[in-house]
mmCIF file of C-alpha atoms and ligand atoms in Angstrom:
data_model
loop_
_atom_site.group_PDB
_atom_site.id
_atom_site.type_symbol
_atom_site.label_atom_id
_atom_site.label_comp_id
_atom_site.label_asym_id
_atom_site.label_seq_id
_atom_site.Cartn_x
_atom_site.Cartn_y
_atom_site.Cartn_z
ATOM 1 C CA MET P 1 -5.923 -1.778 -20.651
ATOM 2 C CA ARG P 2 -5.379 -3.869 -17.520
ATOM 3 C CA THR P 3 -7.378 -4.301 -14.316
ATOM 4 C CA VAL P 4 -5.761 -3.236 -11.069
ATOM 5 C CA LEU P 5 -6.848 -4.040 -7.509
ATOM 6 C CA VAL P 6 -5.582 -1.492 -4.965
ATOM 7 C CA THR P 7 -5.864 -2.411 -1.287
ATOM 8 C CA GLY P 8 -6.120 0.475 1.153
ATOM 9 C CA GLY P 9 -7.230 2.384 -1.941
ATOM 10 C CA ALA P 10 -9.835 4.657 -0.357
ATOM 11 C CA ARG P 11 -7.380 7.313 0.780
ATOM 12 C CA GLY P 12 -3.772 8.372 1.148
ATOM 13 C CA ILE P 13 -1.128 6.637 -0.938
ATOM 14 C CA GLY P 14 -3.574 3.961 -2.128
ATOM 15 C CA ARG P 15 -5.844 6.582 -3.596
ATOM 16 C CA GLY P 16 -2.847 8.149 -5.346
ATOM 17 C CA ILE P 17 -1.967 4.745 -6.797
ATOM 18 C CA ALA P 18 -5.581 4.255 -7.947
ATOM 19 C CA GLU P 19 -5.576 7.693 -9.587
ATOM 20 C CA SER P 20 -2.305 7.087 -11.440
ATOM 21 C CA PHE P 21 -3.487 3.751 -12.839
ATOM 22 C CA LEU P 22 -6.756 5.367 -13.961
ATOM 23 C CA ARG P 23 -4.867 8.203 -15.666
ATOM 24 C CA ALA P 24 -2.741 5.551 -17.401
ATOM 25 C CA GLY P 25 -5.969 4.095 -18.836
ATOM 26 C CA HIS P 26 -6.467 1.025 -16.638
ATOM 27 C CA ASN P 27 -9.555 -0.275 -14.813
ATOM 28 C CA VAL P 28 -9.248 0.146 -11.056
ATOM 29 C CA MET P 29 -10.956 -1.654 -8.181
ATOM 30 C CA ILE P 30 -10.457 0.150 -4.896
ATOM 31 C CA ALA P 31 -10.510 -2.256 -1.955
ATOM 32 C CA ASP P 32 -10.630 -1.011 1.606
ATOM 33 C CA LEU P 33 -12.299 -1.546 4.956
ATOM 34 C CA ALA P 34 -16.056 -1.008 4.808
ATOM 35 C CA GLU P 35 -16.108 -0.447 8.547
ATOM 36 C CA SER P 36 -13.119 1.122 10.304
ATOM 37 C CA ALA P 37 -11.281 -1.598 12.209
ATOM 38 C CA LYS P 38 -10.300 -0.709 15.761
ATOM 39 C CA TRP P 39 -6.847 0.905 15.618
ATOM 40 C CA ASN P 40 -4.848 3.728 17.211
ATOM 41 C CA TYR P 41 -6.214 6.202 14.670
ATOM 42 C CA GLN P 42 -9.213 6.171 12.368
ATOM 43 C CA LEU P 43 -8.908 3.838 9.376
ATOM 44 C CA ALA P 44 -11.012 4.107 6.221
ATOM 45 C CA ASN P 45 -14.662 3.070 5.976
ATOM 46 C CA GLU P 46 -17.512 2.985 3.475
ATOM 47 C CA GLY P 47 -17.727 6.795 3.581
ATOM 48 C CA ALA P 48 -14.069 7.158 2.565
ATOM 49 C CA MET P 49 -14.585 4.648 -0.252
ATOM 50 C CA GLY P 50 -17.621 6.603 -1.463
ATOM 51 C CA GLU P 51 -15.635 9.849 -1.479
ATOM 52 C CA ALA P 52 -12.797 8.218 -3.412
ATOM 53 C CA ILE P 53 -15.173 6.823 -6.017
ATOM 54 C CA THR P 54 -16.877 10.193 -6.481
ATOM 55 C CA ALA P 55 -13.516 11.903 -6.980
ATOM 56 C CA LEU P 56 -12.067 9.239 -9.294
ATOM 57 C CA LEU P 57 -15.083 8.368 -11.476
ATOM 58 C CA PRO P 58 -14.413 11.197 -13.963
ATOM 59 C CA LEU P 59 -10.996 9.648 -14.658
ATOM 60 C CA GLY P 60 -12.135 6.238 -15.910
ATOM 61 C CA HIS P 61 -13.442 2.809 -14.994
ATOM 62 C CA VAL P 62 -13.330 2.583 -11.211
ATOM 63 C CA ASP P 63 -15.348 0.633 -8.673
ATOM 64 C CA ALA P 64 -15.004 -0.242 -4.989
ATOM 65 C CA VAL P 65 -15.191 -3.433 -2.986
ATOM 66 C CA PRO P 66 -14.893 -4.017 0.761
ATOM 67 C CA ILE P 67 -11.878 -5.970 1.943
ATOM 68 C CA ASP P 68 -10.172 -6.859 5.175
ATOM 69 C CA VAL P 69 -6.720 -7.988 4.095
ATOM 70 C CA THR P 70 -6.235 -9.902 7.345
ATOM 71 C CA ASP P 71 -9.066 -12.251 6.363
ATOM 72 C CA ARG P 72 -8.403 -14.674 3.494
ATOM 73 C CA ALA P 73 -12.105 -15.232 2.688
ATOM 74 C CA SER P 74 -12.641 -11.470 2.374
ATOM 75 C CA CYS P 75 -9.649 -11.262 -0.021
ATOM 76 C CA GLU P 76 -11.059 -14.091 -2.151
ATOM 77 C CA THR P 77 -14.436 -12.333 -2.350
ATOM 78 C CA ALA P 78 -12.797 -9.023 -3.343
ATOM 79 C CA VAL P 79 -10.779 -10.738 -6.090
ATOM 80 C CA GLN P 80 -13.902 -12.517 -7.329
ATOM 81 C CA ARG P 81 -15.858 -9.247 -7.406
ATOM 82 C CA THR P 82 -13.036 -7.588 -9.354
ATOM 83 C CA ILE P 83 -13.048 -10.347 -11.964
ATOM 84 C CA GLU P 84 -16.866 -10.220 -12.247
ATOM 85 C CA THR P 85 -16.793 -6.433 -12.668
ATOM 86 C CA PHE P 86 -13.909 -6.042 -15.098
ATOM 87 C CA GLY P 87 -13.460 -9.507 -16.628
ATOM 88 C CA GLY P 88 -10.058 -10.290 -15.134
ATOM 89 C CA LEU P 89 -7.295 -9.124 -12.825
ATOM 90 C CA ASP P 90 -3.786 -8.209 -13.978
ATOM 91 C CA VAL P 91 -2.179 -6.084 -11.277
ATOM 92 C CA VAL P 92 -2.408 -6.256 -7.501
ATOM 93 C CA ALA P 93 -1.254 -3.233 -5.505
ATOM 94 C CA ASN P 94 -0.829 -4.481 -1.937
ATOM 95 C CA ASN P 95 -0.913 -1.100 -0.263
ATOM 96 C CA ALA P 96 -3.046 -1.486 2.908
ATOM 97 C CA GLY P 97 -0.972 -0.795 5.995
ATOM 98 C CA VAL P 98 -1.030 0.410 9.588
ATOM 99 C CA VAL P 99 1.547 1.950 11.897
ATOM 100 C CA ALA P 100 2.040 2.109 15.645
ATOM 101 C CA SER P 101 5.037 3.605 17.422
ATOM 102 C CA GLY P 102 6.583 3.493 20.861
ATOM 103 C CA PRO P 103 9.351 1.865 22.863
ATOM 104 C CA ILE P 104 9.517 -1.917 22.505
ATOM 105 C CA GLU P 105 9.456 -2.317 26.286
ATOM 106 C CA THR P 106 5.887 -1.088 26.518
ATOM 107 C CA PHE P 107 4.719 -1.935 22.994
ATOM 108 C CA SER P 108 1.492 -3.934 23.176
ATOM 109 C CA GLU P 109 1.216 -7.425 21.771
ATOM 110 C CA SER P 110 -2.023 -6.435 20.041
ATOM 111 C CA ASP P 111 -0.271 -3.571 18.202
ATOM 112 C CA TRP P 112 2.536 -5.942 17.215
ATOM 113 C CA ASP P 113 0.038 -8.512 15.873
ATOM 114 C CA GLY P 114 -2.099 -5.845 14.210
ATOM 115 C CA ILE P 115 0.878 -4.466 12.275
ATOM 116 C CA PHE P 116 2.053 -7.878 11.097
ATOM 117 C CA ASP P 117 -1.505 -9.031 10.253
ATOM 118 C CA VAL P 118 -2.098 -6.094 7.907
ATOM 119 C CA ASN P 119 1.386 -5.231 6.612
ATOM 120 C CA VAL P 120 2.718 -8.751 6.084
ATOM 121 C CA LYS P 121 -0.045 -11.353 6.196
ATOM 122 C CA GLY P 122 -2.237 -8.968 4.196
ATOM 123 C CA ILE P 123 0.197 -9.186 1.254
ATOM 124 C CA PHE P 124 0.243 -12.982 1.539
ATOM 125 C CA ASN P 125 -3.574 -13.231 1.710
ATOM 126 C CA VAL P 126 -4.361 -10.944 -1.220
ATOM 127 C CA THR P 127 -1.572 -12.244 -3.443
ATOM 128 C CA VAL P 128 -2.535 -15.877 -2.976
ATOM 129 C CA ALA P 129 -6.224 -15.045 -3.508
ATOM 130 C CA ALA P 130 -5.300 -13.329 -6.794
ATOM 131 C CA LEU P 131 -2.725 -15.815 -8.031
ATOM 132 C CA GLU P 132 -4.886 -17.867 -10.409
ATOM 133 C CA ALA P 133 -6.145 -14.672 -12.056
ATOM 134 C CA LEU P 134 -2.600 -13.290 -12.318
ATOM 135 C CA LYS P 135 -1.392 -16.523 -13.915
ATOM 136 C CA ALA P 136 -4.198 -16.198 -16.476
ATOM 137 C CA SER P 137 -3.139 -12.627 -17.377
ATOM 138 C CA ASP P 138 -0.557 -12.070 -20.109
ATOM 139 C CA ASP P 139 0.790 -8.930 -18.385
ATOM 140 C CA ALA P 140 0.628 -9.533 -14.644
ATOM 141 C CA ALA P 141 2.350 -7.683 -11.833
ATOM 142 C CA VAL P 142 2.244 -7.224 -8.089
ATOM 143 C CA VAL P 143 3.311 -3.937 -6.515
ATOM 144 C CA ASN P 144 3.672 -3.940 -2.748
ATOM 145 C CA THR P 145 3.824 -0.752 -0.704
ATOM 146 C CA ALA P 146 6.802 -1.292 1.609
ATOM 147 C CA SER P 147 8.593 1.764 3.037
ATOM 148 C CA ILE P 148 11.950 3.371 3.693
ATOM 149 C CA ALA P 149 11.251 1.739 7.076
ATOM 150 C CA GLY P 150 11.915 -1.507 5.209
ATOM 151 C CA LYS P 151 15.413 -0.304 4.300
ATOM 152 C CA LYS P 152 16.663 1.012 7.649
ATOM 153 C CA GLY P 153 15.468 0.413 11.229
ATOM 154 C CA SER P 154 14.330 3.221 13.542
ATOM 155 C CA GLY P 155 13.999 3.366 17.308
ATOM 156 C CA ASN P 156 10.384 3.420 18.531
ATOM 157 C CA LEU P 157 9.254 1.933 15.209
ATOM 158 C CA ALA P 158 10.509 -1.637 15.646
ATOM 159 C CA ALA P 159 7.316 -3.488 14.732
ATOM 160 C CA TYR P 160 6.578 -1.251 11.755
ATOM 161 C CA CYS P 161 10.170 -1.457 10.434
ATOM 162 C CA ALA P 162 10.256 -5.228 10.923
ATOM 163 C CA SER P 163 6.968 -5.553 9.010
ATOM 164 C CA LYS P 164 8.306 -3.457 6.130
ATOM 165 C CA PHE P 165 11.599 -5.408 5.996
ATOM 166 C CA ALA P 166 9.307 -8.448 5.753
ATOM 167 C CA ALA P 167 7.420 -6.803 2.879
ATOM 168 C CA VAL P 168 10.734 -6.305 1.031
ATOM 169 C CA GLY P 169 11.677 -9.941 1.695
ATOM 170 C CA LEU P 170 8.277 -11.138 0.479
ATOM 171 C CA THR P 171 8.671 -9.014 -2.653
ATOM 172 C CA GLN P 172 12.031 -10.578 -3.521
ATOM 173 C CA SER P 173 10.865 -14.123 -2.719
ATOM 174 C CA LEU P 174 7.645 -13.875 -4.701
ATOM 175 C CA ALA P 175 9.502 -12.252 -7.607
ATOM 176 C CA GLN P 176 11.630 -15.369 -7.851
ATOM 177 C CA GLU P 177 8.726 -17.764 -7.291
ATOM 178 C CA PHE P 178 6.385 -16.121 -9.825
ATOM 179 C CA ALA P 179 8.989 -15.413 -12.516
ATOM 180 C CA PRO P 180 8.193 -18.671 -14.356
ATOM 181 C CA TYR P 181 4.599 -17.388 -14.786
ATOM 182 C CA GLY P 182 5.837 -14.042 -16.101
ATOM 183 C CA ILE P 183 4.364 -12.266 -13.052
ATOM 184 C CA ARG P 184 6.661 -9.412 -11.922
ATOM 185 C CA VAL P 185 6.712 -8.539 -8.237
ATOM 186 C CA ASN P 186 8.136 -5.228 -7.044
ATOM 187 C CA ALA P 187 7.684 -2.787 -4.179
ATOM 188 C CA ILE P 188 7.637 0.937 -3.703
ATOM 189 C CA CYS P 189 9.331 2.324 -0.617
ATOM 190 C CA PRO P 190 7.708 5.682 0.085
ATOM 191 C CA GLY P 191 9.586 8.246 2.129
ATOM 192 C CA ILE P 192 7.195 10.523 3.995
ATOM 193 C CA VAL P 193 3.703 11.295 2.761
ATOM 194 C CA GLY P 194 1.337 13.478 4.807
ATOM 195 C CA THR P 195 -1.403 10.882 5.334
ATOM 196 C CA ALA P 196 -3.268 9.706 8.444
ATOM 197 C CA MET P 197 -0.192 7.739 9.479
ATOM 198 C CA TRP P 198 1.715 10.970 10.039
ATOM 199 C CA LEU P 199 -1.000 13.512 10.739
ATOM 200 C CA ASP P 200 -3.158 11.314 13.007
ATOM 201 C CA HIS P 201 -0.465 9.222 14.649
ATOM 202 C CA LEU P 202 3.264 9.934 14.262
ATOM 203 C CA MET P 203 2.763 13.723 14.454
ATOM 204 C CA ALA P 204 -0.775 13.714 15.840
ATOM 205 C CA ASN P 205 -2.209 17.101 16.893
ATOM 206 C CA GLN P 206 0.750 19.049 15.488
ATOM 207 C CA GLY P 207 -0.974 20.109 12.282
ATOM 208 C CA GLN P 208 -0.100 20.264 8.590
ATOM 209 C CA ALA P 209 2.167 23.334 8.894
ATOM 210 C CA ALA P 210 4.403 21.742 11.555
ATOM 211 C CA PHE P 211 4.554 18.566 9.464
ATOM 212 C CA GLU P 212 5.609 20.471 6.322
ATOM 213 C CA GLU P 213 8.207 22.455 8.259
ATOM 214 C CA ARG P 214 9.791 19.340 9.772
ATOM 215 C CA MET P 215 9.915 17.597 6.410
ATOM 216 C CA GLU P 216 11.467 20.610 4.689
ATOM 217 C CA GLU P 217 14.314 20.418 7.209
ATOM 218 C CA MET P 218 14.666 16.650 7.123
ATOM 219 C CA ILE P 219 14.361 15.739 3.443
ATOM 220 C CA PRO P 220 17.218 16.629 1.050
ATOM 221 C CA LEU P 221 14.835 17.706 -1.743
ATOM 222 C CA GLY P 222 13.087 19.916 0.821
ATOM 223 C CA ARG P 223 9.514 18.629 0.691
ATOM 224 C CA PRO P 224 7.436 15.616 1.725
ATOM 225 C CA GLN P 225 6.438 13.123 -0.955
ATOM 226 C CA GLN P 226 2.961 13.078 -2.481
ATOM 227 C CA ALA P 227 0.587 10.166 -3.030
ATOM 228 C CA GLU P 228 0.898 10.894 -6.769
ATOM 229 C CA ASP P 229 4.672 10.265 -6.606
ATOM 230 C CA MET P 230 3.892 6.778 -5.343
ATOM 231 C CA GLY P 231 1.243 6.292 -8.009
ATOM 232 C CA GLU P 232 3.727 7.112 -10.770
ATOM 233 C CA ALA P 233 6.268 4.694 -9.311
ATOM 234 C CA ALA P 234 3.632 1.960 -8.998
ATOM 235 C CA VAL P 235 2.516 2.389 -12.618
ATOM 236 C CA TYR P 236 6.151 2.204 -13.750
ATOM 237 C CA LEU P 237 6.858 -0.951 -11.732
ATOM 238 C CA ALA P 238 3.662 -2.627 -12.926
ATOM 239 C CA SER P 239 4.563 -1.850 -16.541
ATOM 240 C CA ALA P 240 8.336 -2.391 -16.788
ATOM 241 C CA PRO P 241 8.610 -5.732 -18.593
ATOM 242 C CA ASN P 242 12.055 -6.690 -17.341
ATOM 243 C CA VAL P 243 12.047 -5.387 -13.761
ATOM 244 C CA THR P 244 11.224 -7.718 -10.888
ATOM 245 C CA GLY P 245 12.225 -8.076 -7.243
ATOM 246 C CA VAL P 246 13.004 -4.376 -6.902
ATOM 247 C CA SER P 247 12.058 -2.222 -3.913
ATOM 248 C CA LEU P 248 12.126 1.292 -5.325
ATOM 249 C CA THR P 249 12.720 4.127 -2.879
ATOM 250 C CA VAL P 250 10.756 7.320 -3.567
ATOM 251 C CA ALA P 251 11.902 9.558 -0.739
ATOM 252 C CA GLY P 252 13.373 12.835 -1.986
ATOM 253 C CA GLY P 253 16.843 11.683 -0.950
ATOM 254 C CA LEU P 254 15.925 10.855 2.661
ATOM 255 C CA GLU P 255 16.870 7.222 1.974
ATOM 256 C CA MET P 256 19.023 6.278 -0.990
ATOM 257 C CA ASN P 257 19.130 2.491 -0.877
HETATM 258 P P1 LIG S 301 -3.498 5.602 5.339
HETATM 259 O O1 LIG S 301 -3.783 5.246 6.750
HETATM 260 O O2 LIG S 301 -4.133 6.803 4.781
HETATM 261 O O3 LIG S 301 -3.851 4.388 4.368
HETATM 262 C C1 LIG S 301 -3.807 3.052 4.782
HETATM 263 C C2 LIG S 301 -5.040 2.382 4.208
HETATM 264 O O4 LIG S 301 -4.991 0.987 4.555
HETATM 265 C C3 LIG S 301 -6.331 2.961 4.810
HETATM 266 O O5 LIG S 301 -7.221 3.272 3.785
HETATM 267 C C4 LIG S 301 -6.825 1.832 5.698
HETATM 268 O O6 LIG S 301 -8.230 1.780 5.834
HETATM 269 C C5 LIG S 301 -6.295 0.617 4.962
HETATM 270 N N1 LIG S 301 -6.274 -0.561 5.814
HETATM 271 C C6 LIG S 301 -5.787 -0.682 7.063
HETATM 272 N N2 LIG S 301 -6.035 -1.905 7.549
HETATM 273 C C7 LIG S 301 -6.689 -2.589 6.578
HETATM 274 C C8 LIG S 301 -7.211 -3.901 6.467
HETATM 275 N N3 LIG S 301 -7.132 -4.782 7.476
HETATM 276 N N4 LIG S 301 -7.822 -4.259 5.314
HETATM 277 C C9 LIG S 301 -7.929 -3.377 4.286
HETATM 278 N N5 LIG S 301 -7.455 -2.116 4.329
HETATM 279 C C10 LIG S 301 -6.845 -1.737 5.469
HETATM 280 O O7 LIG S 301 -1.913 5.701 5.241
HETATM 281 P P2 LIG S 301 -0.942 5.699 3.973
HETATM 282 O O8 LIG S 301 0.235 6.479 4.383
HETATM 283 O O9 LIG S 301 -1.666 6.065 2.739
HETATM 284 O O10 LIG S 301 -0.495 4.179 3.921
HETATM 285 C C11 LIG S 301 -0.518 3.391 2.737
HETATM 286 C C12 LIG S 301 0.688 2.477 2.712
HETATM 287 O O11 LIG S 301 1.872 3.264 2.593
HETATM 288 C C13 LIG S 301 0.886 1.650 3.973
HETATM 289 O O12 LIG S 301 1.303 0.337 3.631
HETATM 290 C C14 LIG S 301 1.996 2.383 4.694
HETATM 291 O O13 LIG S 301 2.700 1.538 5.576
HETATM 292 C C15 LIG S 301 2.830 2.835 3.535
HETATM 293 N N6 LIG S 301 3.767 3.929 3.797
HETATM 294 C C16 LIG S 301 3.321 5.154 4.172
HETATM 295 C C17 LIG S 301 4.242 6.185 4.368
HETATM 296 C C18 LIG S 301 3.825 7.584 4.740
HETATM 297 O O14 LIG S 301 4.699 8.415 4.978
HETATM 298 N N7 LIG S 301 2.552 7.889 4.805
HETATM 299 C C19 LIG S 301 5.603 5.940 4.172
HETATM 300 C C20 LIG S 301 6.021 4.673 3.807
HETATM 301 C C21 LIG S 301 5.084 3.676 3.592
#
């Protein structure tokens, strides 16, 4: 049994990752915003964390801690709380992320900074805060949530794609740097999952049915991905003893690299 810290774990893909690790018998600390940060759509808050805990408690040892991944001190506190609660920390799932879309010409500097602060610096902050604990573990791993947007660029998603390419680059670099400690570092690259990113921003106000219909047309396997698909991939990557530096696409054939 290992202890896993999942950032952005209150909902969406992060909650799926938390659930999969619990089902695999691990301790899970969900870390997310206690108060929604100002963003283009509603982020998680204490209420969302409470709901996640209520739903996940029957599955195993799970607790929640507030975190703002853009703030190093907050990351250090969350890591400390995890170690106090479960006695150590073996796996970090750097999953917190935000999206904003639009033409680069009119894209705001604050959206650009917000995306890079969460999606890139967030991985740096949490990983460094956890590093001593990971070095002390005899089965340590980091699993970053990148994206198919980290494999191929898209118009009107420049900042997001650039941040996810950065997440893939960080994954490869840290895999090499941490290999001497036996810490594996990998990423999952989700395709399209019907979370707030899609339903409250990229396809806001179009509804679940329109989302499903578009994805059925777009995705070779004919359906959007589920948070559980990402959870299974994350558990695999955190457990495979000889796999590191990989960014594993889970996208129903929409992206194959
Ligand atoms: P989501 O908005 O439901 O989840 C993102 C989570 O990150 C939220 O719980 C949010 O509160 C949290 N978060 C945001 N800023 C934070 C901060 N500063 N500190 C701590 N937590 C913060 O969306 P999601 O789709 O579940 O996104 C999870 C990850 O998956 C993200 O990294 C996203 O880029 C990635 N992703 C999503 C898709 C998709 O189709 N939904 C595809 C590829 C990659």
